[in-house]
């Protein structure tokens, strides 16, 4: 896909929570895509001090401990910066309803220009079985050797998702074709459905 077809700004986003219902943020990462290429040197990530502690069962998933966030900024401290970055931006995430839901709840009044879901895009472009991030990375043979950090940390997962988005985009003829496959129904950025690419795709 030609780089000129990609919208900017576009950020691949990943969040980690504390297991509350609804979850409080304990980490967020944003990695910009320029011309369809991840820009890890310009990535931003923050540990966040949540209003209630992180249970041990959640720490076992992402590895973020209460000691790690004890002196971290609160969401109120970083929300203006995150809002300024995401104002007018497209966002992308794997199983994007999570990030979309968390961000719209934590940034009242904010809406992205569009939302790309790499899980949905993978189902539409490569099919098969196994659509978790780990399974898709294995299936597509994407090289993560230069991705810093560890799995289930926000910066690592955002970078891995950005590489997956770049790979899947090669299966699409244009940005509109990608968006028709990847924007979930009811979320911003979804083109008018065509008979071939309506909401009944799967």
Backbone as CSV, one residue per row, in Angstrom:
resi,resn,N_x,N_y,N_z,CA_x,CA_y,CA_z,C_x,C_y,C_z
1,UNK,0.844,-1.179,0.000,0.000,0.000,0.000,0.881,1.232,0.000
2,UNK,0.548,2.202,-0.829,1.365,3.400,-0.950,1.362,4.183,0.350
3,UNK,2.534,4.671,0.799,2.577,5.426,2.044,1.673,6.643,2.044
4,UNK,1.424,7.238,0.872,0.630,8.464,0.851,-0.831,8.217,1.210
5,UNK,-1.234,6.956,1.236,-2.624,6.672,1.579,-2.860,6.586,3.078
6,UNK,-1.811,6.555,3.875,-1.976,6.406,5.324,-2.338,7.744,5.963
7,UNK,-3.323,7.756,6.861,-3.642,9.012,7.549,-2.611,9.302,8.627
8,UNK,-2.459,10.559,8.923,-1.610,10.982,10.034,-2.313,12.106,10.778
9,UNK,-2.213,12.133,12.102,-1.485,11.159,12.916,-2.248,9.841,13.092
10,UNK,-1.498,8.772,13.234,-2.030,7.454,13.551,-1.135,6.863,14.625
11,UNK,-1.734,6.494,15.748,-0.993,5.895,16.853,-1.503,4.490,17.133
12,UNK,-0.584,3.552,17.244,-0.934,2.238,17.775,-0.857,2.357,19.298
13,UNK,-1.915,1.915,19.945,-2.085,2.136,21.378,-2.194,0.800,22.103
14,UNK,-1.586,0.725,23.276,-1.813,-0.414,24.153,-1.922,0.098,25.580
15,UNK,-2.838,-0.505,26.342,-3.013,-0.125,27.743,-2.929,-1.365,28.615
16,UNK,-2.513,-1.165,29.844,-2.528,-2.205,30.866,-3.295,-1.648,32.061
17,UNK,-4.076,-2.521,32.710,-4.924,-2.075,33.798,-4.629,-2.779,35.106
18,UNK,-5.440,-2.436,36.128,-5.236,-3.004,37.469,-6.292,-4.039,37.822
19,UNK,-7.136,-4.401,36.860,-8.116,-5.442,37.129,-9.390,-4.962,37.778
20,UNK,-9.488,-3.658,38.069,-10.728,-3.139,38.633,-11.823,-3.181,37.562
21,UNK,-13.059,-2.967,37.995,-14.170,-2.985,37.048,-14.972,-1.689,37.209
22,UNK,-14.838,-0.743,36.258,-13.975,-0.786,35.086,-12.512,-0.585,35.481
23,UNK,-11.588,-1.030,34.622,-10.177,-0.996,35.003,-9.602,0.409,35.067
24,UNK,-8.708,0.608,36.028,-7.888,1.814,36.078,-6.605,1.543,35.297
25,UNK,-6.079,2.557,34.657,-4.850,2.411,33.889,-3.641,2.340,34.809
26,UNK,-2.726,1.415,34.480,-1.428,1.385,35.149,-0.290,1.589,34.150
27,UNK,-0.589,1.506,32.861,0.425,1.778,31.832,-0.278,2.044,30.510
28,UNK,0.282,2.960,29.742,-0.204,3.245,28.400,0.988,3.515,27.504
29,UNK,0.910,3.066,26.267,1.965,3.319,25.281,1.327,3.727,23.959
30,UNK,1.966,4.665,23.290,1.543,5.139,21.975,2.743,5.065,21.048
31,UNK,2.603,4.397,19.916,3.679,4.365,18.929,3.135,4.916,17.620
32,UNK,3.751,5.989,17.090,3.243,6.566,15.854,3.586,5.702,14.648
33,UNK,2.684,5.739,13.655,2.920,5.119,12.355,3.055,6.252,11.341
34,UNK,4.119,6.227,10.567,4.337,7.222,9.517,4.522,6.480,8.207
35,UNK,3.627,6.733,7.255,3.689,6.010,5.996,3.564,4.516,6.171
36,UNK,2.837,4.101,7.196,2.649,2.675,7.445,3.770,2.008,8.200
37,UNK,4.793,2.767,8.608,5.935,2.195,9.320,5.925,2.634,10.784
38,UNK,6.095,1.683,11.717,6.195,2.067,13.129,7.423,2.949,13.358
39,UNK,7.280,3.887,14.288,8.368,4.808,14.635,8.720,4.627,16.118
40,UNK,9.415,3.532,16.455,9.677,3.258,17.873,10.500,4.330,18.562
41,UNK,11.335,5.045,17.817,12.137,6.098,18.442,11.259,7.232,18.962
42,UNK,10.060,7.360,18.410,9.147,8.425,18.824,8.015,7.905,19.712
43,UNK,8.117,6.656,20.148,7.072,6.078,20.996,7.065,6.755,22.366
44,UNK,5.906,6.770,22.970,5.738,7.336,24.296,5.039,6.309,25.179
45,UNK,5.502,6.174,26.411,4.834,5.268,27.338,4.963,5.818,28.747
46,UNK,3.965,5.532,29.550,3.928,5.982,30.928,3.452,4.865,31.841
47,UNK,4.122,4.665,32.954,3.527,3.965,34.078,2.617,4.950,34.797
48,UNK,1.515,4.442,35.339,0.504,5.310,35.940,0.139,4.764,37.320
49,UNK,0.095,5.650,38.293,-0.311,5.262,39.643,-1.837,5.179,39.690
50,UNK,-2.380,3.986,39.894,-3.841,3.858,39.911,-4.410,4.270,41.266
51,UNK,-5.713,4.557,41.324,-6.315,4.948,42.600,-6.447,3.800,43.586
52,UNK,-6.430,2.563,43.108,-6.460,1.402,44.006,-5.318,0.471,43.612
53,UNK,-4.801,-0.341,44.533,-3.631,-1.178,44.250,-3.887,-2.206,43.151
54,UNK,-2.783,-2.685,42.589,-2.827,-3.741,41.574,-2.828,-5.081,42.286
55,UNK,-3.846,-5.913,42.074,-3.840,-7.241,42.709,-2.704,-8.102,42.174
56,UNK,-2.248,-9.028,43.003,-1.135,-9.890,42.610,-1.477,-10.696,41.354
57,UNK,-2.730,-11.128,41.223,-3.116,-11.928,40.057,-2.965,-11.136,38.766
58,UNK,-3.128,-9.810,38.828,-2.955,-8.970,37.639,-1.476,-8.711,37.397
59,UNK,-0.721,-8.514,38.461,0.736,-8.358,38.313,1.339,-9.568,37.616
60,UNK,0.810,-10.754,37.886,1.341,-11.959,37.253,1.160,-11.928,35.743
61,UNK,0.192,-11.171,35.248,-0.044,-11.088,33.804,0.929,-10.123,33.140
62,UNK,0.963,-8.878,33.636,1.791,-7.883,32.933,3.096,-7.554,33.637
63,UNK,3.281,-8.009,34.864,4.552,-7.800,35.552,4.702,-6.447,36.209
64,UNK,3.638,-5.637,36.208,3.715,-4.306,36.821,3.291,-4.419,38.281
65,UNK,4.198,-4.039,39.174,3.933,-4.155,40.610,3.506,-2.808,41.185
66,UNK,2.944,-2.857,42.389,2.583,-1.616,43.074,3.812,-0.768,43.372
67,UNK,4.942,-1.407,43.641,6.169,-0.650,43.883,6.594,0.122,42.638
68,UNK,6.367,-0.448,41.470,6.766,0.211,40.216,5.954,1.469,39.945
69,UNK,4.711,1.514,40.424,3.855,2.669,40.127,3.713,3.604,41.333
70,UNK,4.392,3.283,42.424,4.246,4.073,43.655,4.555,5.547,43.434
71,UNK,5.595,5.835,42.646,5.987,7.226,42.405,5.656,7.679,40.979
72,UNK,4.838,6.904,40.280,4.448,7.254,38.912,3.418,8.374,38.934
73,UNK,3.283,9.096,37.829,2.228,10.115,37.757,0.850,9.462,37.785
74,UNK,-0.145,10.206,38.229,-1.516,9.738,38.142,-2.036,9.993,36.726
75,UNK,-3.192,9.400,36.413,-3.785,9.661,35.105,-4.065,11.156,34.912
76,UNK,-4.502,11.824,35.953,-4.781,13.254,35.841,-3.534,14.039,35.443
77,UNK,-2.363,13.539,35.840,-1.105,14.214,35.496,-0.797,14.117,34.009
78,UNK,-1.094,12.956,33.397,-0.675,12.756,32.003,-1.814,12.893,31.014
79,UNK,-3.053,12.944,31.482,-4.194,12.995,30.563,-4.114,14.155,29.570
80,UNK,-3.723,15.372,29.985,-3.647,16.449,28.988,-2.660,16.157,27.861
81,UNK,-1.541,15.543,28.197,-0.539,15.197,27.174,-1.081,14.135,26.222
82,UNK,-1.730,13.109,26.773,-2.296,12.057,25.932,-3.392,12.630,25.040
83,UNK,-4.249,13.467,25.600,-5.318,14.072,24.798,-4.751,14.904,23.651
84,UNK,-3.696,15.671,23.925,-3.123,16.518,22.874,-2.530,15.677,21.751
85,UNK,-1.931,14.542,22.088,-1.360,13.666,21.068,-2.447,13.013,20.225
86,UNK,-3.540,12.606,20.860,-4.567,11.832,20.181,-5.663,12.696,19.560
87,UNK,-5.610,14.002,19.779,-6.625,14.873,19.198,-6.544,14.808,17.678
88,UNK,-7.625,14.401,17.034,-7.662,14.313,15.577,-6.948,13.114,14.998
89,UNK,-6.517,12.175,15.853,-5.728,11.033,15.386,-6.604,9.813,15.139
90,UNK,-6.124,8.942,14.260,-6.581,7.564,14.197,-5.843,6.789,15.286
91,UNK,-6.498,5.780,15.838,-5.813,4.857,16.732,-5.951,3.443,16.176
92,UNK,-4.995,2.608,16.520,-5.043,1.193,16.158,-4.659,0.385,17.383
93,UNK,-5.263,-0.784,17.519,-4.960,-1.671,18.639,-5.426,-3.067,18.276
94,UNK,-4.930,-4.050,19.022,-5.372,-5.421,18.815,-6.539,-5.684,19.754
95,UNK,-7.673,-6.061,19.183,-8.943,-6.103,19.918,-9.237,-4.693,20.430
96,UNK,-9.427,-3.793,19.471,-9.407,-2.351,19.737,-10.539,-1.854,20.613
97,UNK,-11.584,-2.645,20.806,-12.675,-2.175,21.660,-12.182,-1.904,23.078
98,UNK,-11.139,-2.618,23.513,-10.594,-2.402,24.859,-9.983,-1.013,24.953
99,UNK,-9.033,-0.712,24.066,-8.364,0.593,24.114,-9.348,1.727,23.843
100,UNK,-10.248,1.523,22.885,-11.243,2.555,22.584,-12.111,2.832,23.813
101,UNK,-12.579,1.777,24.462,-13.417,1.954,25.639,-12.688,2.630,26.780
102,UNK,-11.449,2.208,27.043,-10.664,2.795,28.130,-10.374,4.266,27.855
103,UNK,-9.955,4.581,26.632,-9.575,5.956,26.328,-10.768,6.901,26.324
104,UNK,-11.897,6.480,25.758,-13.055,7.366,25.757,-13.587,7.573,27.174
105,UNK,-13.412,6.579,28.046,-13.840,6.744,29.432,-12.884,7.656,30.207
106,UNK,-11.591,7.561,29.901,-10.600,8.355,30.628,-10.379,9.743,30.034
107,UNK,-10.851,9.967,28.815,-10.721,11.272,28.158,-12.115,11.752,27.761
108,UNK,-12.905,12.217,28.711,-14.285,12.606,28.403,-14.357,13.630,27.265
109,UNK,-15.259,13.355,26.319,-15.442,14.254,25.179,-14.527,13.978,24.006
110,UNK,-13.504,13.125,24.210,-12.571,12.818,23.113,-13.127,11.686,22.257
111,UNK,-12.922,11.818,20.949,-13.204,10.739,20.008,-12.080,10.707,18.982
112,UNK,-11.574,9.514,18.635,-10.575,9.442,17.565,-11.231,9.698,16.218
113,UNK,-10.417,10.033,15.238,-10.930,10.145,13.879,-11.375,8.787,13.361
114,UNK,-10.646,7.746,13.745,-11.006,6.388,13.354,-10.308,5.382,14.237
115,UNK,-10.792,4.145,14.203,-10.270,3.059,15.044,-9.991,1.844,14.174
116,UNK,-8.742,1.402,14.165,-8.351,0.207,13.424,-8.139,-0.940,14.409
117,UNK,-8.789,-2.060,14.140,-8.654,-3.249,14.971,-7.869,-4.297,14.188
118,UNK,-6.639,-4.571,14.625,-5.813,-5.528,13.884,-6.342,-6.953,13.991
119,UNK,-7.093,-7.269,15.040,-7.706,-8.586,15.121,-8.745,-8.739,14.010
120,UNK,-9.585,-7.754,13.875,-10.605,-7.774,12.823,-9.954,-7.783,11.434
121,UNK,-8.895,-6.987,11.283,-8.207,-6.925,9.999,-7.578,-8.271,9.655
122,UNK,-7.009,-8.952,10.647,-6.406,-10.266,10.401,-7.450,-11.279,9.957
123,UNK,-8.615,-11.262,10.590,-9.673,-12.181,10.186,-10.083,-11.952,8.740
124,UNK,-10.109,-10.681,8.330,-10.564,-10.348,6.983,-9.511,-10.592,5.912
125,UNK,-8.227,-10.506,6.287,-7.184,-10.564,5.255,-6.465,-11.903,5.173
126,UNK,-6.259,-12.567,6.314,-5.497,-13.817,6.241,-6.291,-15.022,6.710
127,UNK,-7.405,-14.807,7.393,-8.253,-15.925,7.792,-7.523,-16.946,8.644
128,UNK,-7.970,-18.196,8.546,-7.344,-19.275,9.302,-7.817,-19.311,10.743
129,UNK,-6.979,-19.830,11.618,-7.321,-19.971,13.022,-6.222,-19.377,13.891
130,UNK,-6.635,-18.822,15.013,-5.690,-18.256,15.960,-5.485,-16.776,15.712
131,UNK,-6.211,-15.912,16.461,-6.156,-14.484,16.211,-5.698,-13.676,17.411
132,UNK,-5.203,-14.367,18.450,-4.525,-13.637,19.508,-3.240,-13.029,18.977
133,UNK,-2.724,-12.023,19.662,-1.517,-11.353,19.168,-0.350,-12.329,19.040
134,UNK,-0.137,-13.183,20.039,0.968,-14.144,19.968,0.790,-15.092,18.785
135,UNK,-0.437,-15.591,18.610,-0.692,-16.530,17.517,-0.468,-15.877,16.163
136,UNK,-0.894,-14.639,16.009,-0.730,-13.957,14.722,0.734,-13.642,14.433
137,UNK,1.477,-13.249,15.454,2.906,-13.005,15.250,3.586,-14.290,14.786
138,UNK,3.218,-15.400,15.395,3.807,-16.677,14.991,3.384,-17.044,13.576
139,UNK,2.114,-16.872,13.256,1.615,-17.243,11.931,2.223,-16.387,10.823
140,UNK,2.428,-15.111,11.087,2.940,-14.204,10.061,4.467,-14.141,10.032
141,UNK,5.110,-14.767,11.006,6.586,-14.811,11.078,7.189,-13.412,11.204
142,UNK,6.478,-12.513,11.864,7.004,-11.173,12.079,8.169,-11.235,13.069
143,UNK,9.248,-10.551,12.755,10.453,-10.554,13.579,10.314,-9.525,14.702
144,UNK,10.301,-9.980,15.941,10.205,-9.087,17.089,11.536,-8.928,17.811
145,UNK,12.622,-9.358,17.179,13.918,-9.346,17.870,14.378,-7.936,18.222
146,UNK,13.904,-6.931,17.488,14.304,-5.552,17.775,13.273,-4.783,18.583
147,UNK,12.261,-5.493,19.079,11.238,-4.845,19.897,11.700,-4.849,21.347
148,UNK,11.791,-3.671,21.933,12.284,-3.549,23.304,11.201,-3.918,24.307
149,UNK,11.636,-4.496,25.432,10.708,-4.785,26.506,10.251,-6.231,26.509
150,UNK,9.125,-6.470,27.157,8.604,-7.822,27.307,7.116,-7.842,26.981
151,UNK,6.649,-9.030,26.595,5.240,-9.234,26.256,4.354,-8.855,27.444
152,UNK,3.215,-8.266,27.126,2.210,-7.798,28.078,2.603,-6.493,28.762
153,UNK,3.723,-5.891,28.370,3.970,-4.511,28.736,3.511,-3.649,27.566
154,UNK,3.003,-2.465,27.876,2.306,-1.673,26.867,3.185,-1.305,25.674
155,UNK,4.425,-0.894,25.919,5.275,-0.468,24.812,5.610,-1.629,23.884
156,UNK,5.878,-2.788,24.462,6.191,-3.965,23.652,4.980,-4.368,22.816
157,UNK,3.824,-4.453,23.451,2.639,-4.906,22.732,2.217,-3.906,21.659
158,UNK,2.379,-2.604,21.931,2.049,-1.605,20.916,2.970,-1.734,19.712
159,UNK,4.265,-1.942,19.946,5.219,-2.089,18.847,4.925,-3.353,18.042
160,UNK,4.647,-4.456,18.736,4.322,-5.698,18.043,3.051,-5.533,17.206
161,UNK,2.060,-4.851,17.756,0.813,-4.616,17.013,1.054,-3.720,15.816
162,UNK,1.936,-2.741,15.955,2.263,-1.864,14.833,2.912,-2.657,13.695
163,UNK,3.799,-3.570,14.030,4.420,-4.403,13.000,3.381,-5.312,12.347
164,UNK,2.443,-5.819,13.140,1.365,-6.637,12.581,0.493,-5.807,11.649
165,UNK,0.161,-4.581,12.039,-0.641,-3.711,11.180,0.072,-3.463,9.853
166,UNK,1.358,-3.188,9.900,2.132,-2.984,8.677,2.058,-4.212,7.780
167,UNK,2.180,-5.394,8.372,2.128,-6.633,7.591,0.755,-6.838,6.971
168,UNK,-0.291,-6.671,7.747,-1.642,-6.911,7.248,-2.050,-5.879,6.201
169,UNK,-1.537,-4.662,6.332,-1.893,-3.611,5.382,-1.443,-3.945,3.966
170,UNK,-0.423,-4.774,3.839,0.059,-5.146,2.503,-0.978,-5.951,1.734
171,UNK,-2.000,-6.445,2.431,-3.056,-7.214,1.782,-4.196,-6.321,1.300
172,UNK,-4.091,-5.013,1.522,-5.167,-4.085,1.190,-4.722,-3.130,0.083
173,UNK,-5.631,-2.834,-0.831,-5.301,-2.005,-1.992,-5.284,-0.520,-1.668
174,UNK,-5.981,-0.106,-0.621,-6.078,1.310,-0.293,-6.440,1.454,1.172
175,UNK,-6.323,2.684,1.675,-6.713,2.913,3.065,-8.203,2.657,3.264
176,UNK,-9.035,3.060,2.316,-10.469,2.819,2.455,-10.771,1.328,2.523
177,UNK,-10.057,0.528,1.726,-10.266,-0.920,1.770,-9.840,-1.478,3.116
178,UNK,-8.731,-0.986,3.659,-8.278,-1.430,4.973,-9.297,-1.049,6.042
179,UNK,-9.763,0.206,5.996,-10.706,0.671,7.008,-12.016,-0.104,6.949
180,UNK,-12.463,-0.445,5.743,-13.705,-1.206,5.604,-13.598,-2.560,6.284
181,UNK,-12.398,-3.129,6.284,-12.181,-4.426,6.925,-11.882,-4.309,8.407
182,UNK,-11.255,-3.197,8.825,-10.646,-3.142,10.150,-11.369,-2.277,11.166
183,UNK,-12.229,-1.366,10.731,-12.936,-0.514,11.692,-14.179,-1.252,12.181
184,UNK,-14.283,-1.514,13.470,-15.458,-2.230,13.974,-16.736,-1.430,13.779
185,UNK,-17.847,-2.113,13.574,-19.129,-1.415,13.445,-19.398,-0.516,14.647
186,UNK,-19.895,0.676,14.370,-20.227,1.603,15.435,-19.080,2.450,15.917
187,UNK,-17.869,2.229,15.389,-16.718,3.024,15.805,-16.360,4.032,14.714
188,UNK,-15.698,5.129,15.094,-15.360,6.165,14.114,-14.440,5.643,13.019
189,UNK,-14.615,6.204,11.821,-13.725,5.908,10.705,-14.208,4.830,9.772
190,UNK,-15.356,4.227,10.066,-15.847,3.145,9.220,-16.462,3.724,7.957
191,UNK,-15.948,3.323,6.754,-16.530,3.828,5.515,-17.952,3.311,5.336
192,UNK,-18.702,3.955,4.462,-20.023,3.450,4.126,-19.885,2.033,3.607
193,UNK,-20.682,1.117,4.155,-20.550,-0.292,3.807,-20.961,-0.528,2.359
194,UNK,-20.192,-1.372,1.693,-20.549,-1.822,0.346,-21.121,-3.231,0.455
195,UNK,-21.772,-3.733,-0.561,-22.273,-5.108,-0.496,-21.186,-6.123,-0.187
196,UNK,-19.936,-5.835,-0.643,-18.844,-6.796,-0.428,-18.242,-6.657,0.950
197,UNK,-18.385,-5.466,1.586,-17.687,-5.201,2.834,-18.622,-4.639,3.892
198,UNK,-19.778,-5.275,4.032,-20.751,-4.837,5.014,-20.467,-5.404,6.382
199,UNK,-21.393,-5.136,7.308,-21.210,-5.553,8.689,-21.358,-7.056,8.865
200,UNK,-21.776,-7.757,7.825,-21.955,-9.196,7.932,-20.746,-9.963,7.414
201,UNK,-19.587,-9.286,7.426,-18.368,-9.923,6.918,-18.071,-11.209,7.678
202,UNK,-18.295,-11.220,8.995,-18.171,-12.464,9.780,-19.064,-12.355,10.993
